[in-house]
XYZ file of C-alpha atoms in Angstrom:
699
model
C -64.231 -85.463 -36.442
C -62.084 -82.367 -36.508
C -61.815 -80.386 -33.297
C -61.718 -76.555 -33.374
C -58.302 -75.252 -32.406
C -59.278 -73.702 -29.062
C -61.246 -76.753 -27.924
C -58.408 -79.078 -28.925
C -55.816 -77.075 -26.990
C -58.131 -76.942 -23.986
C -58.548 -80.713 -24.016
C -54.812 -81.225 -24.158
C -54.449 -79.568 -20.760
C -50.883 -78.625 -19.880
C -49.606 -79.576 -23.311
C -51.574 -76.678 -24.818
C -48.943 -74.334 -23.448
C -46.207 -76.373 -25.108
C -47.991 -76.446 -28.461
C -48.647 -72.714 -28.327
C -45.022 -72.088 -27.438
C -43.895 -74.350 -30.258
C -46.045 -72.545 -32.844
C -44.921 -69.157 -31.541
C -41.275 -70.201 -31.660
C -41.567 -71.337 -35.234
C -43.472 -68.187 -36.208
C -40.779 -66.018 -34.632
C -38.092 -68.029 -36.421
C -39.847 -67.482 -39.754
C -40.218 -63.734 -39.124
C -36.636 -63.421 -37.956
C -35.440 -65.295 -41.000
C -37.403 -62.922 -43.240
C -36.004 -59.833 -41.554
C -32.443 -61.077 -41.519
C -30.611 -59.574 -44.480
C -27.814 -60.891 -46.626
C -25.477 -58.431 -44.925
C -26.079 -60.064 -41.526
C -25.430 -63.519 -42.960
C -22.246 -62.304 -44.620
C -21.143 -60.801 -41.287
C -21.490 -64.159 -39.512
C -19.524 -65.849 -42.256
C -16.811 -63.189 -42.055
C -16.508 -63.696 -38.305
C -16.014 -67.431 -38.767
C -13.445 -66.936 -41.508
C -11.449 -64.328 -39.558
C -11.842 -65.542 -35.980
C -8.107 -66.248 -35.753
C -7.204 -62.727 -36.903
C -9.445 -60.918 -34.397
C -7.610 -61.182 -31.079
C -10.284 -59.367 -29.090
C -13.460 -57.357 -29.687
C -15.408 -55.456 -27.045
C -18.481 -55.876 -29.260
C -18.213 -59.679 -29.169
C -17.039 -59.891 -25.541
C -19.311 -57.246 -23.994
C -20.754 -59.595 -21.371
C -17.310 -60.743 -20.259
C -16.150 -57.110 -19.949
C -19.162 -56.179 -17.831
C -19.067 -59.210 -15.516
C -15.420 -60.198 -15.382
C -14.059 -63.669 -16.085
C -15.224 -65.414 -12.898
C -18.817 -64.124 -12.940
C -19.016 -64.754 -16.670
C -17.751 -68.320 -16.141
C -20.315 -68.983 -13.383
C -23.113 -67.514 -15.476
C -22.082 -69.621 -18.467
C -22.214 -72.801 -16.368
C -25.659 -71.891 -15.021
C -26.867 -71.114 -18.521
C -25.545 -74.447 -19.844
C -27.199 -76.385 -16.986
C -30.486 -74.580 -17.605
C -30.415 -75.433 -21.314
C -29.522 -79.048 -20.545
C -32.350 -79.346 -18.020
C -34.774 -77.863 -20.530
C -33.686 -80.334 -23.207
C -34.106 -83.266 -20.796
C -37.569 -82.047 -19.848
C -38.612 -81.669 -23.473
C -37.278 -85.115 -24.408
C -39.252 -86.679 -21.539
C -42.567 -85.332 -22.840
C -44.956 -87.830 -24.441
C -45.456 -87.499 -28.192
C -48.166 -85.173 -29.426
C -51.387 -86.837 -30.601
C -51.714 -87.943 -34.206
C -54.842 -85.841 -34.535
C -52.652 -82.747 -34.860
C -51.475 -84.052 -38.218
C -54.953 -83.542 -39.658
C -55.549 -80.060 -38.290
C -56.023 -77.737 -41.255
C -56.726 -74.055 -41.758
C -58.239 -72.955 -45.057
C -57.253 -76.297 -46.590
C -53.577 -75.760 -45.727
C -51.544 -78.091 -43.527
C -49.558 -76.384 -40.772
C -45.976 -77.229 -41.765
C -44.244 -78.780 -44.723
C -42.184 -81.931 -44.524
C -38.984 -80.100 -45.494
C -39.341 -77.698 -42.567
C -40.224 -80.101 -39.782
C -36.664 -81.415 -39.512
C -35.403 -77.913 -38.708
C -38.143 -77.505 -36.105
C -37.280 -80.821 -34.440
C -33.619 -79.933 -34.367
C -34.193 -76.495 -32.854
C -36.825 -77.377 -30.253
C -36.360 -81.155 -29.723
C -40.095 -81.915 -29.994
C -41.200 -85.507 -30.803
C -43.584 -85.151 -33.724
C -44.848 -88.455 -35.148
C -45.682 -86.876 -38.498
C -43.917 -84.958 -41.208
C -46.510 -83.317 -43.444
C -46.405 -79.712 -42.216
C -46.309 -76.269 -43.790
C -45.967 -72.810 -42.324
C -49.008 -70.711 -41.446
C -49.324 -67.631 -43.628
C -50.966 -64.611 -42.021
C -52.911 -62.720 -44.682
C -54.189 -59.243 -43.866
C -57.239 -57.944 -45.629
C -57.088 -54.625 -47.458
C -58.429 -52.686 -44.507
C -55.855 -54.086 -42.064
C -53.030 -53.561 -44.535
C -54.122 -49.964 -45.068
C -54.197 -49.327 -41.316
C -50.694 -50.736 -40.898
C -49.330 -48.629 -43.738
C -50.887 -45.508 -42.265
C -49.543 -46.350 -38.816
C -46.000 -46.859 -40.090
C -45.995 -43.686 -42.165
C -43.334 -41.200 -41.013
C -44.627 -37.986 -39.454
C -41.928 -36.033 -41.247
C -44.074 -36.165 -44.373
C -46.434 -33.668 -42.728
C -43.933 -31.519 -40.869
C -45.474 -28.264 -42.117
C -48.589 -28.876 -40.019
C -46.424 -28.355 -36.938
C -45.975 -24.692 -37.772
C -48.382 -22.450 -35.933
C -49.067 -20.150 -38.906
C -49.553 -22.838 -41.542
C -53.213 -23.409 -42.414
C -53.483 -27.139 -43.121
C -57.296 -27.116 -43.291
C -57.153 -26.327 -47.032
C -54.920 -29.240 -47.967
C -57.664 -31.394 -49.519
C -59.909 -28.621 -50.862
C -58.587 -28.594 -54.440
C -58.914 -31.611 -56.709
C -56.643 -31.582 -59.760
C -56.961 -34.385 -62.281
C -53.873 -33.717 -64.363
C -51.054 -36.027 -63.290
C -48.275 -33.421 -63.207
C -50.312 -30.873 -61.302
C -51.439 -33.524 -58.833
C -47.845 -34.497 -58.071
C -46.922 -30.848 -57.602
C -49.843 -30.327 -55.202
C -48.890 -33.396 -53.171
C -45.303 -32.161 -52.857
C -46.522 -28.705 -51.810
C -48.788 -30.136 -49.113
C -45.901 -31.885 -47.401
C -42.914 -29.637 -47.941
C -43.953 -26.266 -49.356
C -42.351 -24.362 -52.209
C -39.670 -21.718 -52.587
C -40.163 -18.291 -54.168
C -36.861 -16.896 -55.521
C -38.470 -13.529 -56.284
C -39.605 -12.790 -52.722
C -37.599 -10.303 -50.695
C -35.492 -11.378 -47.721
C -36.712 -10.312 -44.291
C -34.553 -8.600 -41.719
C -35.803 -10.911 -38.967
C -33.293 -13.515 -37.758
C -34.308 -17.083 -36.991
C -34.722 -17.552 -33.258
C -32.810 -20.827 -33.366
C -29.740 -20.206 -35.538
C -29.756 -16.448 -36.208
C -29.929 -16.647 -40.026
C -32.226 -14.089 -41.718
C -35.566 -15.664 -42.613
C -36.499 -15.940 -46.307
C -38.230 -18.243 -48.814
C -35.801 -17.957 -51.746
C -33.790 -21.185 -51.662
C -33.883 -24.218 -49.298
C -30.079 -24.510 -49.503
C -29.543 -21.064 -47.938
C -29.674 -20.703 -44.118
C -32.889 -19.215 -42.734
C -35.218 -20.788 -45.322
C -38.953 -21.076 -44.718
C -41.480 -22.377 -47.281
C -43.278 -19.558 -49.067
C -46.619 -20.905 -47.762
C -45.437 -20.045 -44.247
C -43.189 -17.050 -44.938
C -45.204 -14.851 -47.283
C -47.788 -12.498 -45.857
C -46.261 -12.464 -42.371
C -45.365 -9.272 -40.572
C -42.110 -8.982 -38.642
C -43.817 -9.664 -35.315
C -45.062 -13.021 -36.650
C -41.667 -13.961 -38.058
C -39.938 -13.194 -34.760
C -41.849 -16.073 -33.164
C -40.816 -18.595 -35.846
C -37.807 -20.758 -36.643
C -36.319 -21.711 -39.986
C -36.894 -25.090 -41.598
C -33.469 -26.391 -40.553
C -33.910 -25.561 -36.856
C -37.409 -27.066 -36.922
C -36.094 -30.363 -38.292
C -33.241 -30.393 -35.762
C -35.568 -29.939 -32.794
C -38.496 -32.090 -33.912
C -36.804 -34.932 -35.796
C -33.054 -34.660 -34.995
C -32.346 -34.330 -38.719
C -29.932 -31.755 -40.120
C -30.749 -30.363 -43.537
C -27.880 -29.457 -45.843
C -27.294 -25.734 -46.251
C -24.711 -23.897 -48.297
C -22.363 -21.802 -46.138
C -18.752 -21.073 -47.000
C -16.262 -21.166 -44.090
C -15.049 -17.694 -45.068
C -18.527 -16.306 -44.330
C -18.170 -17.260 -40.672
C -15.048 -15.167 -40.234
C -16.638 -12.173 -41.986
C -19.371 -12.166 -39.352
C -16.726 -11.852 -36.637
C -14.719 -9.025 -38.195
C -16.793 -6.537 -36.226
C -15.127 -7.684 -33.002
C -11.886 -5.983 -33.982
C -13.563 -2.568 -34.305
C -15.662 -2.467 -31.127
C -14.837 -2.536 -27.452
C -15.641 -6.104 -26.476
C -14.782 -9.135 -24.387
C -14.295 -12.512 -26.092
C -15.229 -15.872 -24.562
C -13.303 -18.600 -26.386
C -14.911 -21.995 -25.802
C -12.851 -25.206 -25.913
C -14.019 -28.823 -25.840
C -12.147 -30.576 -23.018
C -12.633 -33.907 -24.801
C -10.924 -32.573 -27.921
C -8.065 -30.213 -27.252
C -5.795 -28.931 -28.758
C -7.962 -29.672 -31.836
C -10.859 -27.525 -30.571
C -8.600 -24.568 -29.726
C -9.178 -22.073 -32.524
C -5.800 -20.401 -33.161
C -7.232 -18.125 -35.863
C -9.121 -16.045 -33.310
C -5.967 -14.020 -32.640
C -5.850 -12.904 -36.271
C -9.432 -11.642 -36.014
C -9.550 -9.972 -32.594
C -5.883 -9.021 -32.236
C -3.540 -9.716 -29.347
C -4.788 -6.913 -27.069
C -8.462 -7.847 -26.901
C -9.352 -9.293 -23.440
C -10.088 -12.999 -23.637
C -11.566 -15.611 -21.296
C -10.966 -19.276 -22.161
C -13.891 -21.560 -21.222
C -13.236 -25.326 -21.115
C -16.587 -27.074 -21.588
C -17.860 -30.650 -20.981
C -15.901 -31.126 -17.756
C -18.748 -33.324 -16.490
C -17.808 -35.996 -19.049
C -14.246 -36.395 -17.736
C -13.767 -39.269 -15.259
C -11.915 -38.297 -12.098
C -8.613 -40.176 -12.025
C -7.578 -38.939 -8.556
C -8.267 -36.222 -6.009
C -7.659 -32.759 -7.481
C -7.969 -33.899 -11.109
C -9.748 -30.696 -12.167
C -6.686 -28.651 -11.295
C -4.508 -30.869 -13.496
C -7.023 -30.659 -16.355
C -6.883 -26.870 -16.145
C -3.070 -26.922 -16.134
C -3.010 -29.220 -19.184
C -5.380 -26.897 -21.030
C -3.272 -23.864 -20.135
C -0.127 -25.602 -21.373
C -1.705 -26.466 -24.737
C -2.889 -22.871 -25.120
C 0.642 -21.602 -24.540
C 1.920 -23.921 -27.289
C -0.575 -22.514 -29.826
C -0.727 -19.001 -31.368
C -3.357 -18.285 -28.735
C -0.542 -17.992 -26.200
C 0.092 -14.434 -27.506
C -3.487 -13.344 -26.754
C -4.552 -11.211 -23.778
C -5.991 -14.076 -21.692
C -7.610 -12.812 -18.490
C -8.964 -16.064 -17.090
C -9.278 -19.815 -17.747
C -12.207 -21.729 -16.285
C -13.802 -25.193 -16.518
C -17.559 -25.516 -16.889
C -20.341 -27.830 -17.991
C -22.956 -25.969 -20.005
C -25.143 -29.071 -19.744
C -25.167 -29.543 -15.959
C -24.444 -25.930 -14.990
C -21.191 -26.698 -13.181
C -18.907 -23.641 -13.026
C -21.322 -21.328 -14.886
C -22.103 -19.184 -11.828
C -18.360 -18.693 -11.266
C -17.992 -17.696 -14.930
C -20.756 -15.087 -14.547
C -19.092 -13.701 -11.428
C -15.761 -13.513 -13.275
C -17.312 -11.638 -16.209
C -18.964 -9.164 -13.850
C -15.668 -8.530 -12.047
C -13.301 -8.574 -15.023
C -15.468 -6.766 -17.555
C -18.303 -5.102 -15.659
C -20.333 -3.280 -18.369
C -17.587 -1.934 -20.617
C -18.877 -3.360 -23.907
C -20.377 -6.305 -25.754
C -19.368 -9.931 -25.152
C -18.796 -12.432 -27.974
C -18.901 -16.210 -27.512
C -16.658 -17.847 -30.145
C -15.143 -21.272 -30.824
C -15.126 -24.297 -33.117
C -18.209 -26.300 -33.993
C -19.693 -28.701 -31.449
C -17.940 -27.248 -28.390
C -21.259 -26.299 -26.732
C -21.605 -22.568 -27.433
C -25.364 -22.666 -27.971
C -25.864 -24.615 -24.745
C -23.927 -21.974 -22.803
C -25.880 -19.208 -24.554
C -29.166 -20.783 -23.408
C -27.836 -21.217 -19.873
C -26.672 -17.592 -19.588
C -29.982 -16.429 -21.064
C -31.768 -17.810 -17.977
C -29.214 -16.441 -15.494
C -28.314 -13.160 -13.822
C -26.204 -12.232 -16.840
C -29.286 -11.503 -18.977
C -31.376 -8.376 -18.437
C -34.537 -9.259 -16.524
C -37.049 -7.996 -19.103
C -35.411 -10.013 -21.903
C -35.237 -13.409 -20.185
C -38.626 -14.642 -21.381
C -38.759 -13.008 -24.820
C -35.400 -13.978 -26.369
C -35.705 -17.338 -28.106
C -33.317 -20.071 -27.067
C -30.614 -21.148 -29.511
C -30.946 -24.447 -31.360
C -28.872 -27.097 -29.589
C -27.858 -30.188 -31.526
C -24.986 -32.629 -31.900
C -24.764 -31.517 -35.513
C -21.841 -29.135 -36.007
C -22.516 -25.624 -37.295
C -26.034 -25.221 -35.864
C -25.740 -21.465 -35.239
C -25.511 -19.749 -38.629
C -25.629 -16.092 -37.624
C -25.356 -13.927 -34.528
C -27.825 -14.596 -31.691
C -27.872 -12.114 -28.832
C -29.444 -10.999 -25.560
C -28.975 -7.779 -23.508
C -26.517 -7.977 -20.608
C -27.614 -7.080 -17.086
C -25.880 -3.966 -15.720
C -23.906 -5.094 -12.602
C -24.522 -2.210 -10.183
C -23.269 -2.446 -6.597
C -26.551 -3.406 -4.960
C -27.197 -6.052 -7.618
C -23.802 -7.657 -7.049
C -24.428 -7.643 -3.294
C -27.810 -9.381 -3.670
C -26.268 -11.902 -6.023
C -23.455 -12.575 -3.546
C -25.978 -13.217 -0.761
C -27.953 -15.632 -2.950
C -24.843 -17.602 -3.919
C -23.708 -17.721 -0.307
C -27.011 -19.190 0.878
C -27.031 -21.623 -2.045
C -23.521 -22.915 -1.253
C -24.698 -24.730 1.892
C -27.538 -26.408 0.009
C -25.224 -27.497 -2.806
C -22.751 -28.962 -0.308
C -25.532 -30.982 1.322
C -26.768 -32.212 -2.068
C -23.240 -33.292 -3.059
C -22.833 -35.234 0.175
C -26.147 -37.009 -0.424
C -25.203 -37.761 -4.040
C -21.834 -39.205 -3.032
C -23.567 -41.408 -0.480
C -26.010 -42.699 -3.079
C -23.301 -43.704 -5.554
C -20.831 -45.023 -2.973
C -19.493 -48.422 -3.952
C -20.610 -48.085 -7.567
C -18.060 -48.007 -10.372
C -19.974 -45.496 -12.451
C -23.225 -43.653 -12.026
C -25.455 -42.307 -14.773
C -25.844 -39.154 -12.679
C -22.956 -36.734 -13.316
C -20.986 -35.754 -10.232
C -20.323 -32.153 -11.344
C -23.705 -30.411 -11.117
C -24.729 -26.878 -10.203
C -27.968 -24.911 -10.227
C -28.169 -21.701 -12.253
C -30.399 -19.300 -10.351
C -31.768 -15.812 -10.930
C -31.423 -13.127 -8.305
C -33.681 -10.566 -9.992
C -37.199 -10.880 -11.394
C -39.803 -8.558 -12.889
C -41.933 -6.901 -10.166
C -45.310 -8.513 -9.557
C -48.350 -6.760 -11.067
C -50.812 -8.589 -8.862
C -50.734 -11.154 -6.086
C -50.774 -14.259 -8.276
C -49.217 -13.345 -11.636
C -45.850 -12.142 -12.860
C -46.113 -10.417 -16.225
C -43.653 -9.307 -18.857
C -44.727 -6.136 -20.719
C -42.914 -7.250 -23.902
C -44.186 -9.781 -26.417
C -41.057 -9.596 -28.571
C -37.678 -7.959 -28.061
C -37.736 -4.317 -29.178
C -34.115 -3.169 -29.372
C -35.204 0.498 -29.734
C -37.087 0.508 -26.439
C -35.537 2.692 -23.764
C -34.753 -0.361 -21.614
C -32.613 -1.906 -24.369
C -31.497 1.036 -26.501
C -28.224 1.591 -24.635
C -27.671 -1.998 -23.584
C -24.532 -4.054 -24.045
C -25.139 -7.379 -25.769
C -23.985 -10.970 -25.422
C -23.530 -12.630 -28.843
C -23.487 -16.318 -29.751
C -21.450 -16.620 -32.961
C -21.281 -19.398 -35.595
C -18.914 -22.270 -34.966
C -15.733 -22.321 -36.999
C -15.074 -25.590 -38.816
C -11.647 -26.811 -37.733
C -9.826 -28.809 -40.435
C -8.840 -31.458 -37.856
C -12.436 -32.401 -37.026
C -13.979 -35.499 -38.647
C -17.559 -34.803 -37.558
C -18.457 -33.470 -40.998
C -17.874 -36.978 -42.407
C -20.489 -38.612 -40.175
C -24.215 -39.143 -40.569
C -26.798 -38.473 -37.849
C -26.742 -42.031 -36.534
C -22.943 -42.084 -36.551
C -22.757 -38.764 -34.692
C -25.029 -40.067 -31.938
C -22.717 -43.038 -31.410
C -19.461 -41.049 -31.647
C -20.150 -38.071 -29.366
C -20.263 -39.094 -25.656
C -23.501 -38.324 -23.828
C -22.451 -39.386 -20.332
C -19.252 -39.649 -18.320
C -16.591 -41.509 -20.283
C -15.659 -44.968 -19.011
C -11.939 -45.457 -19.703
C -11.043 -48.864 -21.114
C -7.533 -50.276 -20.601
C -5.873 -52.884 -22.861
C -2.554 -54.733 -22.764
C -0.640 -54.679 -26.070
C 2.522 -56.375 -27.269
C 4.716 -54.870 -30.020
C 3.270 -55.725 -33.416
C -0.347 -55.445 -32.235
C -2.978 -52.836 -33.123
C -6.473 -51.856 -32.054
C -9.344 -50.024 -33.772
C -11.678 -47.444 -32.219
C -14.772 -48.488 -34.180
C -13.919 -47.784 -37.825
C -12.785 -44.236 -37.026
C -9.216 -44.679 -35.791
C -6.406 -47.179 -35.383
C -3.380 -47.325 -33.081
C -0.273 -49.449 -33.797
C 2.359 -50.352 -31.198
C 5.396 -50.509 -33.460
C 8.336 -50.853 -31.098
C 8.687 -51.424 -27.365
C 10.972 -53.481 -25.126
C 8.071 -54.405 -22.877
C 4.320 -54.638 -23.517
C 2.414 -51.365 -22.981
C -0.987 -50.505 -21.591
C -3.318 -48.220 -23.510
C -6.225 -46.484 -21.785
C -8.903 -45.462 -24.277
C -11.271 -42.526 -23.745
C -14.180 -42.527 -26.190
C -17.927 -43.015 -26.403
C -19.119 -46.300 -24.931
C -20.886 -47.018 -28.237
C -17.591 -47.274 -30.130
C -16.310 -50.888 -29.964
C -12.618 -51.711 -29.552
C -11.156 -54.396 -31.839
C -7.641 -55.775 -31.380
C -5.646 -57.499 -34.146
C -2.069 -58.136 -35.182
C -0.644 -55.189 -37.099
C 0.068 -57.423 -40.103
C -3.636 -58.306 -40.325
C -5.010 -54.814 -39.573
C -5.465 -53.634 -43.175
C -7.225 -56.843 -44.200
C -9.543 -56.904 -41.174
C -10.496 -53.257 -41.659
C -11.242 -53.725 -45.348
C -13.500 -56.708 -44.635
C -15.362 -55.400 -41.591
C -15.735 -51.657 -42.205
C -19.456 -50.886 -42.276
C -20.392 -53.988 -40.250
C -21.510 -54.429 -36.634
C -17.955 -55.158 -35.526
C -16.858 -51.542 -36.137
C -20.283 -49.839 -35.700
C -19.088 -46.548 -37.280
C -19.303 -45.901 -40.180
C -22.607 -47.637 -40.782
C -25.058 -47.838 -43.650
C -25.604 -49.390 -47.025
C -22.945 -50.172 -49.619
C -23.283 -46.709 -51.199
C -22.492 -45.083 -47.851
C -19.382 -47.214 -47.351
C -18.150 -46.437 -50.862
C -18.036 -42.738 -49.941
C -16.121 -43.409 -46.715
C -12.502 -42.173 -47.130
C -10.974 -44.956 -45.027
C -8.064 -44.590 -42.604
C -4.754 -42.924 -43.427
C -1.590 -43.116 -41.344
C 0.053 -40.012 -39.962
C 3.544 -39.851 -41.381
C 5.178 -38.943 -38.078
C 5.236 -41.633 -35.408
C 5.088 -40.816 -31.696
C 7.748 -41.786 -29.149
C 6.733 -42.030 -25.488
C 9.107 -42.440 -22.566
C 7.556 -44.594 -19.851
C 7.099 -43.260 -16.321
C 6.199 -46.504 -14.615
C 3.127 -48.744 -14.376
C 1.015 -46.210 -12.456
C 1.475 -43.060 -14.573
C 0.272 -42.288 -18.107
C 3.262 -40.799 -19.892
C 1.246 -39.058 -22.628
C -1.859 -38.962 -24.805
C -2.593 -39.560 -28.471
C -5.418 -37.178 -29.360
C -7.809 -38.345 -32.076
C -9.903 -35.260 -32.803
C -13.685 -35.663 -32.399
C -13.202 -39.386 -31.635
C -11.407 -39.425 -28.278
C -7.891 -39.931 -27.008
C -5.606 -42.746 -25.884
C -3.250 -42.593 -22.883
C -0.010 -44.608 -22.970
C 1.555 -46.357 -19.961
C 4.978 -48.003 -20.272
C 7.780 -49.354 -18.087
C 9.930 -46.689 -16.451
C 12.471 -45.154 -18.881
C 11.449 -47.537 -21.685
C 10.650 -46.013 -25.072
C 7.678 -47.112 -27.150
C 6.937 -46.036 -30.713
C 3.297 -45.635 -31.728
C 1.557 -44.882 -35.045
C -1.969 -43.496 -35.423
C -4.560 -43.635 -38.221
C -7.730 -41.556 -38.795
C -9.801 -40.551 -41.869
C -7.462 -38.393 -43.918
C -4.950 -38.560 -41.018
C -6.925 -35.675 -39.467
C -6.693 -34.492 -35.894
C -3.824 -36.681 -34.657
C -1.760 -34.962 -31.932
C 0.675 -35.922 -29.202
C -0.174 -34.415 -25.803
C 2.343 -34.377 -22.964
C 1.699 -34.428 -20.054
C -1.408 -36.552 -20.085
C -4.605 -34.716 -19.186
C -5.504 -37.545 -16.756
C -2.105 -39.014 -15.782
C -3.538 -41.341 -13.120
C -6.216 -42.818 -15.384
C -4.310 -46.117 -15.605
C -5.189 -46.676 -11.959
C -8.897 -46.666 -12.807
C -8.586 -50.126 -14.327
C -9.788 -53.150 -12.432
C -8.484 -56.703 -12.642
C -7.361 -58.074 -15.960
C -9.964 -60.356 -17.511
C -8.585 -63.851 -17.949
C -7.710 -64.945 -21.490
C -8.180 -61.397 -22.824
C -5.994 -58.268 -23.137
C -8.735 -56.193 -21.456
C -9.134 -54.876 -17.912
C -12.343 -54.208 -16.037
C -13.269 -50.595 -15.289
C -12.400 -49.527 -11.755
C -13.569 -46.823 -9.373
C -13.732 -43.179 -10.439
C -12.820 -40.366 -8.051
C -14.952 -37.269 -7.513
C -13.665 -33.787 -6.815
């Protein structure tokens, strides 16, 4: 007599759990085997074949880096004992009943004879039979249809997200001709262009490009189904297709913009009375310092240099912000920008608000209300983030705060494609006094919050909460119209209104593409891994002459000559693995592992890797003179990727070579921006060239 499955498992008592676990384990193994691709198998084989050439990999040794050698050793012993105890327990179990051999489902035996040996080897179960086959789960048509519908990407119906798009008529028309049906389906999901339609004079609220429906490759494009028939007031509340995809799906659509067009937009600065804010990425200077700005604005135009992303820099010692500012000032003096009329240099974080209130105070004092203000800089330095922050601050006129659309913020370079603007608040005496009183009262609260934050993270190596944080407040608001509601009389910004007609304006300009940047070579997934999102954790490694290391697949550093071994402290995104090899094997290892998990970036299919330009060596090598074991004697800047600080024995000279795609963005920076960063390392991990990450100082 055959028992039903549930009754049989219930009769078996405690062994039902084991049988269920066994079946689940095998099912998972089958699914995992089906998902596992040939690329993954090839990667495992490559690792085995080249294990002697890979001296160290942070990807393969992540657990040892996080725990340290001793804790990793203890954990390994505990894990081995646990596995051994589990194997002993499984071997001591009595054999399963013979009745299980005859359990069938739809006339199919559970497992085939050829597969049972693998099962016994993996799970050490004593099965007194061998005629088994795998269970095949067959979905009926209804279930399969539900799964397909569930897995369907929402991007296919992105037009329904637009407020003015009427999607109720999508299924009204039925066309039987094949070509017309395909055209209708495409229109439902993506819309169509109309090259004959006129271009509006309304800029996109996200990137500033004029809205139109002529060509999807031109900035400001909207499908004709959304664009046509809309008055200017409707268009002012909408964003272009590109900004919509960036915000909703984190996908950047390709648009056709020539670099020369960016500079033409900025030519107006030379002919008007204006202040220029030049933004610099503190993780990427001097490569993010735009020297061409002097040719556009002239040497007499007042200029404020804003160093952004200071919250991502780890504090190497007390007073590190002052040294960062000095290093930035020194690099500016070395560039053509040193001839400009620089009024002030400040460090901020547009993301956390640190230093922004001081920047506003400086602009009020230095510039007052003399003319317009232009925010300029290279791509991906954070201009749009600062624009959005200032829009919600005292620097924006009160009546415009809630009606000017925020700029599109994305990790994709070149998000802003035209000029975005908001009216500047006029800094009269009584306004400045009220603002001063607000900041004074806020200072005590901020000090208390910082003390609490330091107490919460005390004893921790790193905290996910940034240490440099500030609150951007507003001193002035629109007067209340009733007891419970605060109203704004404007629905959209009317520049001809008497409140704005004579205003001075703050402009967010397009980012200039610097030839040293490699961001344009990366895909969305690669950008997310390359650009740091939290405070950088410096990693220190011990290299002998003739050794090299890779920063993912984006850069390579060779230690060519040195009397003594050197230490290299690497500053990059935590998602970029570090791989160390002998210099003689570096080319071979890179060729074999580029595009695999070992290097992480670049990533993708074979077609993607074919288009990757590879690494090229900078012709000039760098010589560093050591300043002792506790001081970084200089940096090797790898634009858009990170930088590497060098530490060598006092008065010893080491020669270093650097590689990047197209040999782009490789610079020598002396002095080091964080000269005490070598002291952030912890103990060296046994049997590896790596050090643990130590304690980070706060300002």
